[in-house]
PDB file of C-alpha atoms in Angstrom:
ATOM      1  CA  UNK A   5       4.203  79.316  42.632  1.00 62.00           C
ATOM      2  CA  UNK A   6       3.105  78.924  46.338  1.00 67.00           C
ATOM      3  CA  UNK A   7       4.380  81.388  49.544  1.00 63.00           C
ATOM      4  CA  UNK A   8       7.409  79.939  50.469  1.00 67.00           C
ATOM      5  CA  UNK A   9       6.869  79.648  54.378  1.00 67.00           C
ATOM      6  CA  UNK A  10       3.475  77.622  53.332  1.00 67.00           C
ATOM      7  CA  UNK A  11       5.876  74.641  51.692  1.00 67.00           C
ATOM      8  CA  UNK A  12       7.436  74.137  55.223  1.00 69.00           C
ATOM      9  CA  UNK A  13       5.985  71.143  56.149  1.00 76.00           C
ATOM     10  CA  UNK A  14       8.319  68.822  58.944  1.00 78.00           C
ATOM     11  CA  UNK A  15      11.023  67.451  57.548  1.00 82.00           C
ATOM     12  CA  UNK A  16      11.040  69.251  53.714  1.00 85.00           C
ATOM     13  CA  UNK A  17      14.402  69.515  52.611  1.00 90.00           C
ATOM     14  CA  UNK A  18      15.674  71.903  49.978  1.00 91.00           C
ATOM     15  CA  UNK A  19      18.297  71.352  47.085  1.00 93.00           C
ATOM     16  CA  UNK A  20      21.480  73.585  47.832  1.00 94.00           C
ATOM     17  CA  UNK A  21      20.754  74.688  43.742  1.00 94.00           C
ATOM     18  CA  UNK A  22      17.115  75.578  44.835  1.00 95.00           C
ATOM     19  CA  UNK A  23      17.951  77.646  47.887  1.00 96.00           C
ATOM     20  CA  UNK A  24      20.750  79.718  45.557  1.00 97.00           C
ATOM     21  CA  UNK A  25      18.482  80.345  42.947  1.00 97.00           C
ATOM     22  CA  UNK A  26      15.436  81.309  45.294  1.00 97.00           C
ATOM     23  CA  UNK A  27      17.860  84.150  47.322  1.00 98.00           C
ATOM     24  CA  UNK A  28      19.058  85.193  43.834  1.00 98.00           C
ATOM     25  CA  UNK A  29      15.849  86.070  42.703  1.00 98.00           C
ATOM     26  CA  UNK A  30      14.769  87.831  46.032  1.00 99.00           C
ATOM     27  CA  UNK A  31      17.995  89.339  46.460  1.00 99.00           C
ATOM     28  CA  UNK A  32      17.936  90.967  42.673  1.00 98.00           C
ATOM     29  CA  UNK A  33      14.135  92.604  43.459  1.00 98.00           C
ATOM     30  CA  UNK A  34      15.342  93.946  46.918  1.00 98.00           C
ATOM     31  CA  UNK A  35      18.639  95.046  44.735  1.00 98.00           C
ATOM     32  CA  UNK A  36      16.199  96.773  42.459  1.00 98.00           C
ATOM     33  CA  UNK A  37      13.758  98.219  44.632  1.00 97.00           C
ATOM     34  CA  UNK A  38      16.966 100.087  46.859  1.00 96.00           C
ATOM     35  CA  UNK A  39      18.267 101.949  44.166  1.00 94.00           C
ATOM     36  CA  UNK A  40      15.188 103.550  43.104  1.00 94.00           C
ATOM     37  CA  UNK A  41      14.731 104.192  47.305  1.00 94.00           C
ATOM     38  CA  UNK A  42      12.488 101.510  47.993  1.00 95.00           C
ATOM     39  CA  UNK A  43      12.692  99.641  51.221  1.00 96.00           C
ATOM     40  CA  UNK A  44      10.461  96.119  51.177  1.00 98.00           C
ATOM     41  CA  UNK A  45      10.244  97.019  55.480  1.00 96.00           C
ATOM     42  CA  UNK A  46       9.001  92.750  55.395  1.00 96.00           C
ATOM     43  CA  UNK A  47      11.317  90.149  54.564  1.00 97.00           C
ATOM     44  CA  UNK A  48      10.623  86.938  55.483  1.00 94.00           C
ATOM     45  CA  UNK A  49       8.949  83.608  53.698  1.00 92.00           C
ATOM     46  CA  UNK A  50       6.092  84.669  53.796  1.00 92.00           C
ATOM     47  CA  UNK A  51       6.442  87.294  51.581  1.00 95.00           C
ATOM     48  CA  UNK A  52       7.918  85.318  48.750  1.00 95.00           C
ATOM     49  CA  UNK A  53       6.167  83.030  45.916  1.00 93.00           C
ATOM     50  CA  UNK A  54       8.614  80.364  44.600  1.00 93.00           C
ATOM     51  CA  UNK A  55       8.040  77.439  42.105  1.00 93.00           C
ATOM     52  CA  UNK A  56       9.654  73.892  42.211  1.00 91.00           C
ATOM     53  CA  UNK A  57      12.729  75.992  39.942  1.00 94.00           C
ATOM     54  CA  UNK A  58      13.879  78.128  42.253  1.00 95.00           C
ATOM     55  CA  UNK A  59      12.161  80.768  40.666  1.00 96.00           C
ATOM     56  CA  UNK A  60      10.834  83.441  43.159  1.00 96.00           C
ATOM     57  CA  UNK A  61       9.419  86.784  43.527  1.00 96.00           C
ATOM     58  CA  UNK A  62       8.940  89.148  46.671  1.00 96.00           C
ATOM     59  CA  UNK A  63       4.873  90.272  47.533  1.00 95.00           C
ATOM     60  CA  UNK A  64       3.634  91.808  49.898  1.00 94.00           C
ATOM     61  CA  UNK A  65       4.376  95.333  49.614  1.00 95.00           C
ATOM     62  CA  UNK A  66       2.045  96.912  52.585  1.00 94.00           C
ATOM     63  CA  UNK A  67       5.210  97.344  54.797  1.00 96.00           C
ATOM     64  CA  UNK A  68       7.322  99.295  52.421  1.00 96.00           C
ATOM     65  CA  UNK A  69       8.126 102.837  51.867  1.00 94.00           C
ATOM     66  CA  UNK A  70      10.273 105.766  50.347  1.00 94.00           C
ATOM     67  CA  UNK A  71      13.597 106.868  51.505  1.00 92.00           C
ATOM     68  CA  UNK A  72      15.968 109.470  50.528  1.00 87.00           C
ATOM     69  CA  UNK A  73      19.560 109.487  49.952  1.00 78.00           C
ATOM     70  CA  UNK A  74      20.357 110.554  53.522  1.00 73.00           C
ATOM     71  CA  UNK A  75      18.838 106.847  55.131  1.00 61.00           C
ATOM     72  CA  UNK A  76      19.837 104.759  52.183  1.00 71.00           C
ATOM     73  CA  UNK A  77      22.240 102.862  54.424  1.00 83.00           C
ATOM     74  CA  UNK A  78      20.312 102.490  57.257  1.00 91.00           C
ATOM     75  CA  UNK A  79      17.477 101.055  55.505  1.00 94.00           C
ATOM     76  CA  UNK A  80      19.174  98.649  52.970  1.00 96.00           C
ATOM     77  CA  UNK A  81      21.738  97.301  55.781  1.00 97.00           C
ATOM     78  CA  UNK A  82      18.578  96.666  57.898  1.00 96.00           C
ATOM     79  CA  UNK A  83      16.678  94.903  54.990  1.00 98.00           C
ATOM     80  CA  UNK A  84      20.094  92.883  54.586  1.00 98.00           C
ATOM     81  CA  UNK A  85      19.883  91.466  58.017  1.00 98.00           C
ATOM     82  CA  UNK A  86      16.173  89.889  57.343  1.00 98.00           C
ATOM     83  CA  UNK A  87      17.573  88.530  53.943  1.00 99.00           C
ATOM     84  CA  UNK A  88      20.340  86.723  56.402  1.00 99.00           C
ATOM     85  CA  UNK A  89      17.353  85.826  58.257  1.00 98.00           C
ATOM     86  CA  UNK A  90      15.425  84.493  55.354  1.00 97.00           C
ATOM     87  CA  UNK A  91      18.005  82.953  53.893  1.00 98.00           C
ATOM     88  CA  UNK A  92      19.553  81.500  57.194  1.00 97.00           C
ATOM     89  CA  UNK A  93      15.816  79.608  57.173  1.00 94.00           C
ATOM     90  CA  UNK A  94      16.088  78.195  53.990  1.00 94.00           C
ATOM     91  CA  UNK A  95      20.401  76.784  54.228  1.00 94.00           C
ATOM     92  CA  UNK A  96      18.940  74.993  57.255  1.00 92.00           C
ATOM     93  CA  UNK A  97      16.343  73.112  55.175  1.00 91.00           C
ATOM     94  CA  UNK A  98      19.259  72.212  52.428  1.00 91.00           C
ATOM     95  CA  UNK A  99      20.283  68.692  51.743  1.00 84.00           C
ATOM     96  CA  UNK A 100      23.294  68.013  54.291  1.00 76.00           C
ATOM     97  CA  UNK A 101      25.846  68.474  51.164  1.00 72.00           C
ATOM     98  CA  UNK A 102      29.514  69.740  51.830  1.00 71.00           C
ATOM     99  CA  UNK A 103      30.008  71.194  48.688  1.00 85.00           C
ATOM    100  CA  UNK A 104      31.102  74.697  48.181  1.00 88.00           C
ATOM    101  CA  UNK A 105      27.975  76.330  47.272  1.00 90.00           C
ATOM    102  CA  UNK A 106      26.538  75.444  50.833  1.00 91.00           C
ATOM    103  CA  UNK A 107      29.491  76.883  52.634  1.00 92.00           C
ATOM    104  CA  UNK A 108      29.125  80.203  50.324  1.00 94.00           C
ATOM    105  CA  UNK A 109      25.780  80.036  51.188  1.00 95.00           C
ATOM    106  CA  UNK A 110      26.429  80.006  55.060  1.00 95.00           C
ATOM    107  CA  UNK A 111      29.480  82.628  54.730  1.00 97.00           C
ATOM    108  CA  UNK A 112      26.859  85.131  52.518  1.00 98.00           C
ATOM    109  CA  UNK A 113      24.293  84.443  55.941  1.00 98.00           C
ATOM    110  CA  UNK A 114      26.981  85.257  57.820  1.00 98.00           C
ATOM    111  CA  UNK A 115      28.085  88.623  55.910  1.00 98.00           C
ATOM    112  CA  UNK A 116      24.172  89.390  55.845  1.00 99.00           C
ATOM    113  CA  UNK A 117      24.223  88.922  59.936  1.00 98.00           C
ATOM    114  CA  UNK A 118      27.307  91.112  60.640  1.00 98.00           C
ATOM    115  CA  UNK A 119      26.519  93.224  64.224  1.00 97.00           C
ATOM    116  CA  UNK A 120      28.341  96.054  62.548  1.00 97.00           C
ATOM    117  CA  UNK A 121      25.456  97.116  59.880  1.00 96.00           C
ATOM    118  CA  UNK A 122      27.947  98.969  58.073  1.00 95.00           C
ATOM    119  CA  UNK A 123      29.782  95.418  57.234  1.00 97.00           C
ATOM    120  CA  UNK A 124      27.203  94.123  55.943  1.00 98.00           C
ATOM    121  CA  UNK A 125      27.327  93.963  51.852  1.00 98.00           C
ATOM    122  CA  UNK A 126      24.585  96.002  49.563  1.00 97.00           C
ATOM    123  CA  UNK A 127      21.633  93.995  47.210  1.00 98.00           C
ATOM    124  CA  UNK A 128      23.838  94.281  44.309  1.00 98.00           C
ATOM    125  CA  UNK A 129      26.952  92.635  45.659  1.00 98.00           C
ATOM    126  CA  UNK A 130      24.723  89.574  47.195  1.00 98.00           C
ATOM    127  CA  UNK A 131      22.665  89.458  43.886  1.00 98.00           C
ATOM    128  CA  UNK A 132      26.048  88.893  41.966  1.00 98.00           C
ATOM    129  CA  UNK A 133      27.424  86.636  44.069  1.00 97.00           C
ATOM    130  CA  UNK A 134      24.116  84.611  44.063  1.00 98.00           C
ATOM    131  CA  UNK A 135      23.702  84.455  40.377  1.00 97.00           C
ATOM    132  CA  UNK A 136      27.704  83.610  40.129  1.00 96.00           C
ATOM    133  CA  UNK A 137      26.886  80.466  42.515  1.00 94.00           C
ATOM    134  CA  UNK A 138      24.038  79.035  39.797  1.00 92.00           C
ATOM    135  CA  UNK A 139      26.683  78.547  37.395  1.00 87.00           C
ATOM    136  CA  UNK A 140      28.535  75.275  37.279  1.00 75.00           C
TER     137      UNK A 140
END
């Protein structure tokens, strides 16, 4: 496994199967680590190791802290919006495919990037409906 952002060389282009199975795996840790009150606080490529599989795990933990019950939404729905970010990244460098796990992919980005924060869905919903979109 390599950090992700390091594989960006011009012009690399990503299976649609890839990219799914990449955000499922980040998705699932960030899924984990907010319901024990965990928030990663550092999203982004180049805090996440994937192999040629799709298989991926987050790093980097120097940005992330604690939180109680009272900022659980505030802190997951802002950790949501750098997932869209992330993941917006990655559907961008997917093979120009019209099939319909691309366009979920682009309408999860799109739930991720809601302006209202309270819109936007939780870990375990985007987990799920990641891990749904691996299966043929």
């Amino acid at each position: 496994a390599s950090l992700l952002r390091c594989r960006w060389k011009a012009g690399t282009v990503y299976s649609v199967q890839w990219v799914v199975s990449v955000g499922a795996c980040v998705a699932s840790a960030l899924a984990y680590m907010h319901s024990k009150g965990i928030c990663h606080g550092d999203v982004y490529a180049h805090n996440v190791l994937a192999d040629s599989e799709g298989n991926a795990v987050l790093c980097d933990y120097g940005a992330s802290f604690f939180y109680d019950d009272e900022g659980c939404g505030k802190w997951e729905a802002m950790e949501v919006r750098a997932f869209g970010l992330f993941m917006e990244a990655l559907v961008r460098r997917t093979v120009q495919e019209n099939g319909h796990r691309r366009r979920a992919l682009r309408s999860i980005v799109s739930h991720c990037l809601h302006k209202d924060s309270d819109s936007r869905p939780g870990f375990p919903l985007l987990a799920t409906g990641l891990e749904r979109l691996l299966r043929p």
